[in-house]
Amino acid sequence: YLACAGDAIVAGPGTITGSIGVFGGKLNVLGLYHKLGLNIETVSRGRHAEMLSPFKDFSDEELARYQQSLDQFYRVFLSRVSAGRDMDPAVIDSVGQGRVWSGVQAKSRGLVDELGGLNEAFELAKVRAKIAPDEDIVVDLYPRPRRTFVQRWLGGVLEDADEQESRLPGLAAFGHWYEMATVPAGRVQALMPYTIEIR
């Protein structure tokens, strides 16, 4: 949804791409509460006041209303993607409806412009921004990662490890392994003790 407003979309060949669709529903947990020995009493005013209540099923009329809201959301989604990709809404619908594609399949269907990774995306952005190919760019990460106590304690030592390698042998390797071993608070990471480059 966010990417369709971009000037160009770059995706890896195996990137899961698409999923132009809307899914919704609700869970009725009243039976679970009863199994736990809990009782729920609700008070409402209005015919559909409890439409989204997790303690009752949709009535036929409420289900129809809910389906209408999902259909409206899907139509807006299609219009945004068709405008962003400059494609007919019917064509977008033919590759949409919640289906997903690999990056290669998405490119053949017009959902992405180029195959590649971050480096290719940066190169494409440089061309569009009229930045020389050999000029360095700065990439800011948002939200900014929070530094751990040890990172703050060591100051800029780890960040500048490559420059300080001559003064402190082995510091760059230590910095690399330290970064691999620490997980920022509230973040889930799966890191392997090696990197793979596919050329």
Protein backbone atom coordinates (compact mmCIF):
# COMPACT_ATOMS: atom_id res chain seq x y z
CA TYR A 1 0.00 0.00 0.00
CA LEU A 2 2.78 2.45 0.92
CA ALA A 3 5.05 1.41 -1.94
CA CYS A 4 2.46 2.06 -4.66
CA ALA A 5 2.86 5.83 -4.15
CA GLY A 6 6.58 5.65 -4.97
CA ASP A 7 8.13 6.67 -8.28
CA ALA A 8 9.57 3.18 -8.66
CA ILE A 9 9.41 -0.09 -6.76
CA VAL A 10 12.39 -2.43 -6.43
CA ALA A 11 11.84 -5.98 -5.16
CA GLY A 12 14.07 -8.99 -4.70
CA PRO A 13 13.35 -11.93 -7.00
CA GLY A 14 11.93 -13.94 -4.10
CA THR A 15 10.26 -11.06 -2.26
CA ILE A 16 6.65 -11.75 -1.34
CA THR A 17 4.89 -9.04 -3.33
CA GLY A 18 1.32 -7.97 -3.82
CA SER A 19 -1.37 -9.04 -1.37
CA ILE A 20 -3.64 -6.36 -2.80
CA GLY A 21 -6.65 -7.42 -0.82
CA VAL A 22 -8.64 -6.82 2.32
CA PHE A 23 -9.47 -9.40 4.95
CA GLY A 24 -11.56 -8.88 8.03
CA GLY A 25 -13.76 -10.52 10.58
CA LYS A 26 -14.14 -10.94 14.29
CA LEU A 27 -13.85 -13.66 16.90
CA ASN A 28 -16.75 -14.61 19.13
CA VAL A 29 -15.08 -15.55 22.41
CA LEU A 30 -18.24 -15.97 24.50
CA GLY A 31 -17.96 -19.78 24.45
CA LEU A 32 -14.34 -19.58 25.65
CA TYR A 33 -15.38 -17.31 28.54
CA HIS A 34 -18.11 -19.79 29.53
CA LYS A 35 -15.57 -22.66 29.50
CA LEU A 36 -13.42 -20.60 31.84
CA GLY A 37 -16.38 -20.11 34.16
CA LEU A 38 -16.77 -16.44 33.30
CA ASN A 39 -20.04 -14.78 32.45
CA ILE A 40 -20.46 -11.70 30.28
CA GLU A 41 -23.41 -9.37 30.41
CA THR A 42 -23.61 -6.53 27.90
CA VAL A 43 -25.90 -3.53 27.74
CA SER A 44 -26.41 -1.72 24.45
CA ARG A 45 -28.74 0.72 22.83
CA GLY A 46 -29.32 0.69 19.11
CA ARG A 47 -29.94 -2.02 16.57
CA HIS A 48 -26.31 -2.61 15.60
CA ALA A 49 -24.56 -1.26 18.69
CA GLU A 50 -23.00 -4.67 19.35
CA MET A 51 -22.15 -5.42 15.73
CA LEU A 52 -18.40 -5.65 16.48
CA SER A 53 -18.84 -7.16 19.93
CA PRO A 54 -16.61 -10.20 20.52
CA PHE A 55 -19.47 -11.83 22.46
CA LYS A 56 -21.98 -12.42 19.65
CA ASP A 57 -22.05 -13.53 16.04
CA PHE A 58 -22.91 -11.21 13.17
CA SER A 59 -26.56 -11.22 12.18
CA ASP A 60 -27.17 -11.62 8.43
CA GLU A 61 -27.72 -7.88 8.11
CA GLU A 62 -24.59 -7.06 10.12
CA LEU A 63 -22.53 -9.47 8.03
CA ALA A 64 -23.78 -7.76 4.86
CA ARG A 65 -22.85 -4.35 6.30
CA TYR A 66 -19.41 -5.59 7.31
CA GLN A 67 -18.85 -7.07 3.84
CA GLN A 68 -19.84 -3.71 2.31
CA SER A 69 -17.18 -1.94 4.39
CA LEU A 70 -14.55 -4.48 3.29
CA ASP A 71 -15.58 -4.07 -0.35
CA GLN A 72 -15.29 -0.28 -0.03
CA PHE A 73 -11.84 -0.58 1.52
CA TYR A 74 -10.79 -2.92 -1.32
CA ARG A 75 -12.08 -0.49 -3.98
CA VAL A 76 -10.02 2.33 -2.40
CA PHE A 77 -6.98 0.00 -2.26
CA LEU A 78 -7.41 -0.85 -5.97
CA SER A 79 -7.78 2.81 -6.92
CA ARG A 80 -4.60 3.78 -5.03
CA VAL A 81 -2.55 0.97 -6.55
CA SER A 82 -3.91 1.57 -10.07
CA ALA A 83 -3.11 5.31 -9.78
CA GLY A 84 0.34 4.62 -8.34
CA ARG A 85 1.21 1.99 -10.93
CA ASP A 86 -0.62 3.82 -13.77
CA MET A 87 -2.60 0.67 -14.57
CA ASP A 88 -6.26 -0.04 -15.18
CA PRO A 89 -8.14 -0.98 -11.98
CA ALA A 90 -9.47 -4.12 -13.69
CA VAL A 91 -5.90 -5.25 -14.38
CA ILE A 92 -4.92 -4.58 -10.76
CA ASP A 93 -8.00 -6.52 -9.62
CA SER A 94 -6.95 -9.43 -11.84
CA VAL A 95 -3.65 -9.72 -9.94
CA GLY A 96 -5.14 -8.61 -6.62
CA GLN A 97 -7.87 -10.22 -4.52
CA GLY A 98 -5.34 -10.99 -1.80
CA ARG A 99 -2.95 -13.03 -3.96
CA VAL A 100 0.78 -12.81 -3.46
CA TRP A 101 3.55 -13.09 -6.04
CA SER A 102 7.29 -13.53 -6.02
CA GLY A 103 9.30 -10.49 -7.09
CA VAL A 104 9.86 -12.07 -10.53
CA GLN A 105 6.13 -12.72 -10.98
CA ALA A 106 5.28 -9.24 -9.71
CA LYS A 107 7.63 -7.64 -12.25
CA SER A 108 6.02 -9.55 -15.11
CA ARG A 109 2.60 -8.34 -13.90
CA GLY A 110 3.68 -4.69 -13.63
CA LEU A 111 3.60 -4.49 -9.82
CA VAL A 112 7.32 -3.72 -9.49
CA ASP A 113 9.74 -1.86 -11.77
CA GLU A 114 13.10 -3.47 -11.06
CA LEU A 115 14.48 -6.60 -9.45
CA GLY A 116 17.19 -6.13 -6.84
CA GLY A 117 17.87 -5.11 -3.28
CA LEU A 118 18.74 -1.96 -1.36
CA ASN A 119 21.82 -1.24 -3.48
CA GLU A 120 19.77 -1.28 -6.69
CA ALA A 121 17.07 0.86 -5.03
CA PHE A 122 19.72 3.41 -3.96
CA GLU A 123 21.20 3.47 -7.47
CA LEU A 124 17.76 4.04 -8.97
CA ALA A 125 17.03 6.79 -6.42
CA LYS A 126 20.34 8.49 -7.27
CA VAL A 127 19.44 8.52 -10.97
CA ARG A 128 16.00 9.98 -10.27
CA ALA A 129 17.44 12.57 -7.85
CA LYS A 130 20.18 13.46 -10.36
CA ILE A 131 22.94 12.45 -7.93
CA ALA A 132 26.23 11.30 -9.46
CA PRO A 133 26.62 7.50 -9.33
CA ASP A 134 29.92 7.74 -7.41
CA GLU A 135 28.65 10.31 -4.88
CA ASP A 136 28.12 9.04 -1.36
CA ILE A 137 24.66 9.25 0.16
CA VAL A 138 23.53 9.18 3.78
CA VAL A 139 20.75 6.82 4.77
CA ASP A 140 18.92 7.61 7.99
CA LEU A 141 17.04 4.82 9.75
CA TYR A 142 13.69 5.59 11.36
CA PRO A 143 12.85 4.95 14.05
CA ARG A 144 16.39 5.48 15.17
CA PRO A 145 17.75 2.39 16.94
CA ARG A 146 18.21 2.85 20.66
CA ARG A 147 21.73 2.25 21.91
CA THR A 148 22.23 -0.19 24.75
CA PHE A 149 24.03 0.72 27.96
CA VAL A 150 27.27 -0.88 26.70
CA GLN A 151 27.04 1.02 23.40
CA ARG A 152 26.58 4.31 25.26
CA TRP A 153 29.39 3.42 27.68
CA LEU A 154 31.82 2.68 24.83
CA GLY A 155 30.76 5.89 23.10
CA GLY A 156 31.66 6.04 19.42
CA VAL A 157 34.27 3.29 19.62
CA LEU A 158 32.14 0.61 17.99
CA GLU A 159 30.66 2.89 15.36
CA ASP A 160 34.11 4.03 14.24
CA ALA A 161 35.67 0.58 14.53
CA ASP A 162 36.94 0.51 10.95
CA GLU A 163 38.81 3.80 11.38
CA GLN A 164 40.28 2.72 14.70
CA GLU A 165 41.34 -0.74 13.58
CA SER A 166 44.93 0.43 13.16
CA ARG A 167 45.06 1.73 16.75
CA LEU A 168 43.06 -1.08 18.35
CA PRO A 169 43.59 -4.35 16.43
CA GLY A 170 40.58 -6.66 16.48
CA LEU A 171 38.14 -3.92 17.45
CA ALA A 172 36.20 -4.11 14.19
CA ALA A 173 35.66 -7.85 14.63
CA PHE A 174 34.64 -7.29 18.25
CA GLY A 175 32.20 -4.60 17.18
CA HIS A 176 30.71 -6.90 14.55
CA TRP A 177 30.22 -9.77 17.00
CA TYR A 178 28.94 -7.43 19.70
CA GLU A 179 26.30 -6.08 17.33
CA MET A 180 25.34 -9.64 16.40
CA ALA A 181 25.06 -10.67 20.05
CA THR A 182 22.91 -7.77 21.25
CA VAL A 183 19.21 -7.42 20.57
CA PRO A 184 17.71 -3.94 21.01
CA ALA A 185 14.94 -3.81 23.59
CA GLY A 186 11.58 -4.74 22.13
CA ARG A 187 13.02 -5.99 18.84
CA VAL A 188 13.10 -9.54 17.52
CA GLN A 189 16.08 -10.47 15.38
CA ALA A 190 17.34 -13.61 13.73
CA LEU A 191 21.02 -13.17 12.91
CA MET A 192 23.48 -15.78 11.75
CA PRO A 193 27.21 -15.63 12.54
CA TYR A 194 28.04 -15.08 8.86
CA THR A 195 26.89 -13.05 5.89
CA ILE A 196 26.00 -14.28 2.43
CA GLU A 197 26.51 -12.26 -0.72
CA ILE A 198 24.76 -13.41 -3.89
CA ARG A 199 26.20 -11.95 -7.05
